[in-house]
Amino acid sequence: CPVCAADYANCAKNAGGEVNPSEGTGEEDTVSENDLDGEAGIALMAADEDVEALAVGDEITYDGIRYVVTGNGEVEVGRQNVVSGSLVIPNYVEDNNRNRYRVTGIGFIAFSECSNLTSVTIPDSVTSIGSCAFLRCSNLTSVTIPDSVISIGFEAFSRCSNLTSVTIPDSVTSIGGHAFSECSNLTSITIPEV
């Protein structure tokens, strides 16, 4: 839609380095939570030195959500995922080779336009919520932001019209412009003392 395109362009303009992550090989791995063996999978990975980790920019699909490898065993939630209901983002995901990656960010437009998303729990491994990450999630009523988050991007929760309250943890040092703009039912926001 023309309005959405304008929103995305505005987010991209204000996102800084988030918009163009380094490109890897473009390979994608798909893994389901049912494929994981818990700690046994980690031991298996450690014992097999021939297992190759994905490159920066490669994608992993885990439980239907795309993640992008950012380096050093870390990933961020990739662009334009479609989810509904209550979402709990995991601390770690694995690729098909059982390489484990820590989820450290929610990227640019990661869940934007997910109008049936009602609540989000962000793990304590996440340090950044990208620009427009939850833009126009019109039925989002609840978000749990952990103490690990340092930055909240431009328009991260803009136009989440059913969001009623938000608590910003003491760890947050940067909040982008319009992060909560047009959240028409937002009646309570708790921000840390400076």
mmCIF file of C-alpha atoms in Angstrom:
data_model
loop_
_atom_site.group_PDB
_atom_site.id
_atom_site.type_symbol
_atom_site.label_atom_id
_atom_site.label_comp_id
_atom_site.label_asym_id
_atom_site.label_seq_id
_atom_site.Cartn_x
_atom_site.Cartn_y
_atom_site.Cartn_z
ATOM 1 C CA CYS A 1 0.000 0.000 0.000
ATOM 2 C CA PRO A 2 1.267 3.549 -0.650
ATOM 3 C CA VAL A 3 0.997 4.535 3.044
ATOM 4 C CA CYS A 4 2.969 1.448 4.116
ATOM 5 C CA ALA A 5 5.640 2.138 1.504
ATOM 6 C CA ALA A 6 5.994 5.679 2.820
ATOM 7 C CA ASP A 7 6.242 4.374 6.398
ATOM 8 C CA TYR A 8 8.954 1.889 5.429
ATOM 9 C CA ALA A 9 10.895 4.509 3.504
ATOM 10 C CA ASN A 10 10.719 6.829 6.502
ATOM 11 C CA CYS A 11 11.873 4.018 8.810
ATOM 12 C CA ALA A 12 14.729 3.110 6.477
ATOM 13 C CA LYS A 13 15.817 6.728 6.320
ATOM 14 C CA ASN A 14 15.938 6.938 10.124
ATOM 15 C CA ALA A 15 17.229 3.440 10.872
ATOM 16 C CA GLY A 16 20.929 4.151 10.413
ATOM 17 C CA GLY A 17 23.029 1.002 10.030
ATOM 18 C CA GLU A 18 20.109 -1.354 10.583
ATOM 19 C CA VAL A 19 18.766 -1.210 7.059
ATOM 20 C CA ASN A 20 21.538 -2.857 5.049
ATOM 21 C CA PRO A 21 23.069 -5.764 6.995
ATOM 22 C CA SER A 22 26.228 -7.331 5.593
ATOM 23 C CA GLU A 23 25.461 -9.855 2.914
ATOM 24 C CA GLY A 24 26.486 -13.467 3.301
ATOM 25 C CA THR A 25 25.939 -16.364 0.971
ATOM 26 C CA GLY A 26 22.167 -15.960 1.090
ATOM 27 C CA GLU A 27 21.685 -19.565 2.209
ATOM 28 C CA GLU A 28 18.680 -20.340 4.358
ATOM 29 C CA ASP A 29 18.239 -23.082 6.947
ATOM 30 C CA THR A 30 14.825 -24.110 8.263
ATOM 31 C CA VAL A 31 14.602 -25.613 11.752
ATOM 32 C CA SER A 32 11.650 -26.338 14.014
ATOM 33 C CA GLU A 33 11.670 -26.382 17.794
ATOM 34 C CA ASN A 34 10.765 -30.078 17.493
ATOM 35 C CA ASP A 35 14.127 -30.686 15.764
ATOM 36 C CA LEU A 36 16.137 -29.590 18.797
ATOM 37 C CA ASP A 37 17.654 -32.032 21.255
ATOM 38 C CA GLY A 38 18.230 -29.449 23.974
ATOM 39 C CA GLU A 39 21.642 -29.751 25.603
ATOM 40 C CA ALA A 40 22.303 -33.006 23.707
ATOM 41 C CA GLY A 41 22.217 -31.023 20.455
ATOM 42 C CA ILE A 42 24.857 -28.664 21.815
ATOM 43 C CA ALA A 43 27.098 -31.577 22.810
ATOM 44 C CA LEU A 44 26.653 -33.106 19.346
ATOM 45 C CA MET A 45 27.649 -29.824 17.725
ATOM 46 C CA ALA A 46 30.749 -29.513 19.902
ATOM 47 C CA ALA A 47 31.852 -33.067 19.122
ATOM 48 C CA ASP A 48 31.604 -32.616 15.335
ATOM 49 C CA GLU A 49 34.297 -30.158 14.301
ATOM 50 C CA ASP A 50 33.349 -30.492 10.611
ATOM 51 C CA VAL A 51 30.048 -28.667 11.194
ATOM 52 C CA GLU A 52 30.266 -25.258 9.550
ATOM 53 C CA ALA A 53 28.445 -22.235 10.953
ATOM 54 C CA LEU A 54 26.508 -19.948 8.656
ATOM 55 C CA ALA A 55 28.044 -16.699 7.389
ATOM 56 C CA VAL A 56 27.011 -13.174 8.321
ATOM 57 C CA GLY A 57 23.849 -12.302 6.394
ATOM 58 C CA ASP A 58 22.672 -15.900 6.019
ATOM 59 C CA GLU A 59 19.119 -16.656 7.151
ATOM 60 C CA ILE A 60 17.735 -19.285 9.500
ATOM 61 C CA THR A 61 14.022 -20.033 9.721
ATOM 62 C CA TYR A 62 13.180 -21.318 13.175
ATOM 63 C CA ASP A 63 9.587 -22.050 14.202
ATOM 64 C CA GLY A 64 8.371 -20.049 11.215
ATOM 65 C CA ILE A 65 10.353 -16.887 12.012
ATOM 66 C CA ARG A 66 13.282 -15.662 9.915
ATOM 67 C CA TYR A 67 16.558 -14.767 11.627
ATOM 68 C CA VAL A 68 19.656 -13.222 10.065
ATOM 69 C CA VAL A 69 23.155 -14.145 11.216
ATOM 70 C CA THR A 70 24.936 -11.021 12.449
ATOM 71 C CA GLY A 71 28.214 -12.711 13.459
ATOM 72 C CA ASN A 72 29.914 -14.265 16.476
ATOM 73 C CA GLY A 73 27.178 -16.853 17.005
ATOM 74 C CA GLU A 74 24.468 -14.185 17.050
ATOM 75 C CA VAL A 75 21.311 -13.496 15.042
ATOM 76 C CA GLU A 76 18.591 -10.885 14.889
ATOM 77 C CA VAL A 77 14.979 -11.401 13.909
ATOM 78 C CA GLY A 78 14.789 -10.781 10.155
ATOM 79 C CA ARG A 79 12.377 -8.692 8.104
ATOM 80 C CA GLN A 80 8.663 -9.086 7.501
ATOM 81 C CA ASN A 81 7.685 -12.102 9.562
ATOM 82 C CA VAL A 82 3.987 -12.935 9.774
ATOM 83 C CA VAL A 83 2.794 -13.991 13.237
ATOM 84 C CA SER A 84 -0.413 -13.844 15.245
ATOM 85 C CA GLY A 85 -1.535 -14.295 18.837
ATOM 86 C CA SER A 86 1.050 -14.363 21.618
ATOM 87 C CA LEU A 87 4.687 -14.418 20.541
ATOM 88 C CA VAL A 88 7.570 -15.525 22.728
ATOM 89 C CA ILE A 89 10.896 -14.873 21.015
ATOM 90 C CA PRO A 90 13.502 -17.482 22.065
ATOM 91 C CA ASN A 91 16.953 -16.713 23.536
ATOM 92 C CA TYR A 92 18.601 -19.112 21.054
ATOM 93 C CA VAL A 93 17.878 -20.655 17.652
ATOM 94 C CA GLU A 94 19.662 -23.434 15.773
ATOM 95 C CA ASP A 95 20.420 -24.032 12.117
ATOM 96 C CA ASN A 96 20.145 -27.402 10.362
ATOM 97 C CA ASN A 97 23.732 -28.224 11.384
ATOM 98 C CA ARG A 98 22.792 -27.738 15.041
ATOM 99 C CA ASN A 99 24.894 -24.589 15.323
ATOM 100 C CA ARG A 100 23.351 -22.502 18.068
ATOM 101 C CA TYR A 101 22.882 -18.730 17.720
ATOM 102 C CA ARG A 102 21.971 -16.227 20.429
ATOM 103 C CA VAL A 103 19.089 -13.876 19.500
ATOM 104 C CA THR A 104 20.425 -10.369 20.215
ATOM 105 C CA GLY A 105 18.165 -8.103 18.197
ATOM 106 C CA ILE A 106 14.802 -7.572 16.601
ATOM 107 C CA GLY A 107 15.543 -6.132 13.184
ATOM 108 C CA PHE A 108 14.074 -3.470 10.931
ATOM 109 C CA ILE A 109 10.373 -4.167 10.104
ATOM 110 C CA ALA A 110 10.670 -7.600 11.758
ATOM 111 C CA PHE A 111 6.987 -7.886 12.689
ATOM 112 C CA SER A 112 5.478 -4.773 11.111
ATOM 113 C CA GLU A 113 1.891 -5.054 9.899
ATOM 114 C CA CYS A 114 1.180 -8.152 12.052
ATOM 115 C CA SER A 115 -2.353 -6.992 12.820
ATOM 116 C CA ASN A 116 -3.254 -10.232 14.653
ATOM 117 C CA LEU A 117 -0.256 -10.128 17.008
ATOM 118 C CA THR A 118 -1.599 -9.567 20.550
ATOM 119 C CA SER A 119 1.408 -9.878 22.865
ATOM 120 C CA VAL A 120 5.188 -10.140 22.659
ATOM 121 C CA THR A 121 7.714 -11.436 25.153
ATOM 122 C CA ILE A 122 11.249 -10.410 24.279
ATOM 123 C CA PRO A 123 14.048 -12.560 25.763
ATOM 124 C CA ASP A 124 16.820 -11.183 27.958
ATOM 125 C CA SER A 125 19.354 -11.937 25.211
ATOM 126 C CA VAL A 126 18.000 -9.055 23.075
ATOM 127 C CA THR A 127 19.825 -5.719 23.296
ATOM 128 C CA SER A 128 18.108 -3.788 20.488
ATOM 129 C CA ILE A 129 14.649 -3.382 19.023
ATOM 130 C CA GLY A 130 15.017 -2.077 15.490
ATOM 131 C CA SER A 131 13.241 0.685 13.626
ATOM 132 C CA CYS A 132 9.642 -0.100 12.746
ATOM 133 C CA ALA A 133 10.013 -3.553 14.325
ATOM 134 C CA PHE A 134 6.355 -3.619 15.417
ATOM 135 C CA LEU A 135 4.972 -0.813 13.234
ATOM 136 C CA ARG A 136 1.190 -1.052 12.743
ATOM 137 C CA CYS A 137 0.658 -4.111 14.958
ATOM 138 C CA SER A 138 -2.813 -2.773 15.618
ATOM 139 C CA ASN A 139 -3.942 -5.513 18.036
ATOM 140 C CA LEU A 140 -0.758 -5.599 20.102
ATOM 141 C CA THR A 141 -1.867 -4.981 23.690
ATOM 142 C CA SER A 142 1.156 -6.154 25.668
ATOM 143 C CA VAL A 143 4.924 -6.131 25.243
ATOM 144 C CA THR A 144 7.517 -7.264 27.766
ATOM 145 C CA ILE A 145 10.833 -5.449 27.298
ATOM 146 C CA PRO A 146 13.650 -7.026 29.345
ATOM 147 C CA ASP A 147 16.462 -5.253 31.220
ATOM 148 C CA SER A 148 18.934 -6.312 28.508
ATOM 149 C CA VAL A 149 17.499 -3.911 25.903
ATOM 150 C CA ILE A 150 19.708 -0.852 25.344
ATOM 151 C CA SER A 151 18.033 0.757 22.334
ATOM 152 C CA ILE A 152 14.536 1.062 20.882
ATOM 153 C CA GLY A 153 14.507 2.190 17.261
ATOM 154 C CA PHE A 154 12.656 4.839 15.291
ATOM 155 C CA GLU A 155 8.894 4.085 15.143
ATOM 156 C CA ALA A 156 9.532 0.694 16.787
ATOM 157 C CA PHE A 157 5.971 0.512 18.166
ATOM 158 C CA SER A 158 4.365 3.286 16.127
ATOM 159 C CA ARG A 159 0.665 2.878 15.321
ATOM 160 C CA CYS A 160 0.136 0.011 17.775
ATOM 161 C CA SER A 161 -3.314 1.393 18.495
ATOM 162 C CA ASN A 162 -4.297 -1.146 21.178
ATOM 163 C CA LEU A 163 -1.095 -0.937 23.221
ATOM 164 C CA THR A 164 -2.203 0.388 26.632
ATOM 165 C CA SER A 165 0.944 0.484 28.765
ATOM 166 C CA VAL A 166 4.710 0.112 28.397
ATOM 167 C CA THR A 167 7.518 -0.127 30.905
ATOM 168 C CA ILE A 168 10.922 0.947 29.634
ATOM 169 C CA PRO A 169 13.675 -0.762 31.668
ATOM 170 C CA ASP A 170 16.606 1.134 33.227
ATOM 171 C CA SER A 171 18.978 -0.457 30.701
ATOM 172 C CA VAL A 172 17.532 1.561 27.774
ATOM 173 C CA THR A 173 19.817 4.450 26.842
ATOM 174 C CA SER A 174 18.349 5.317 23.441
ATOM 175 C CA ILE A 175 14.774 5.629 22.181
ATOM 176 C CA GLY A 176 14.293 6.582 18.536
ATOM 177 C CA GLY A 177 11.927 9.280 17.393
ATOM 178 C CA HIS A 178 8.232 8.438 17.201
ATOM 179 C CA ALA A 179 8.901 5.083 18.922
ATOM 180 C CA PHE A 180 5.366 5.082 20.352
ATOM 181 C CA SER A 181 3.653 7.606 18.081
ATOM 182 C CA GLU A 182 -0.011 7.167 17.244
ATOM 183 C CA CYS A 183 -0.537 4.546 19.956
ATOM 184 C CA SER A 184 -3.990 5.965 20.609
ATOM 185 C CA ASN A 185 -4.791 3.783 23.656
ATOM 186 C CA LEU A 186 -1.409 4.126 25.350
ATOM 187 C CA THR A 187 -2.353 5.547 28.754
ATOM 188 C CA SER A 188 0.710 4.559 30.813
ATOM 189 C CA ILE A 189 4.389 4.622 30.001
ATOM 190 C CA THR A 190 7.016 4.092 32.679
ATOM 191 C CA ILE A 191 10.497 5.345 31.869
ATOM 192 C CA PRO A 192 13.617 5.075 34.037
ATOM 193 C CA GLU A 193 14.773 7.940 36.182
ATOM 194 C CA VAL A 194 17.845 9.727 34.892
#
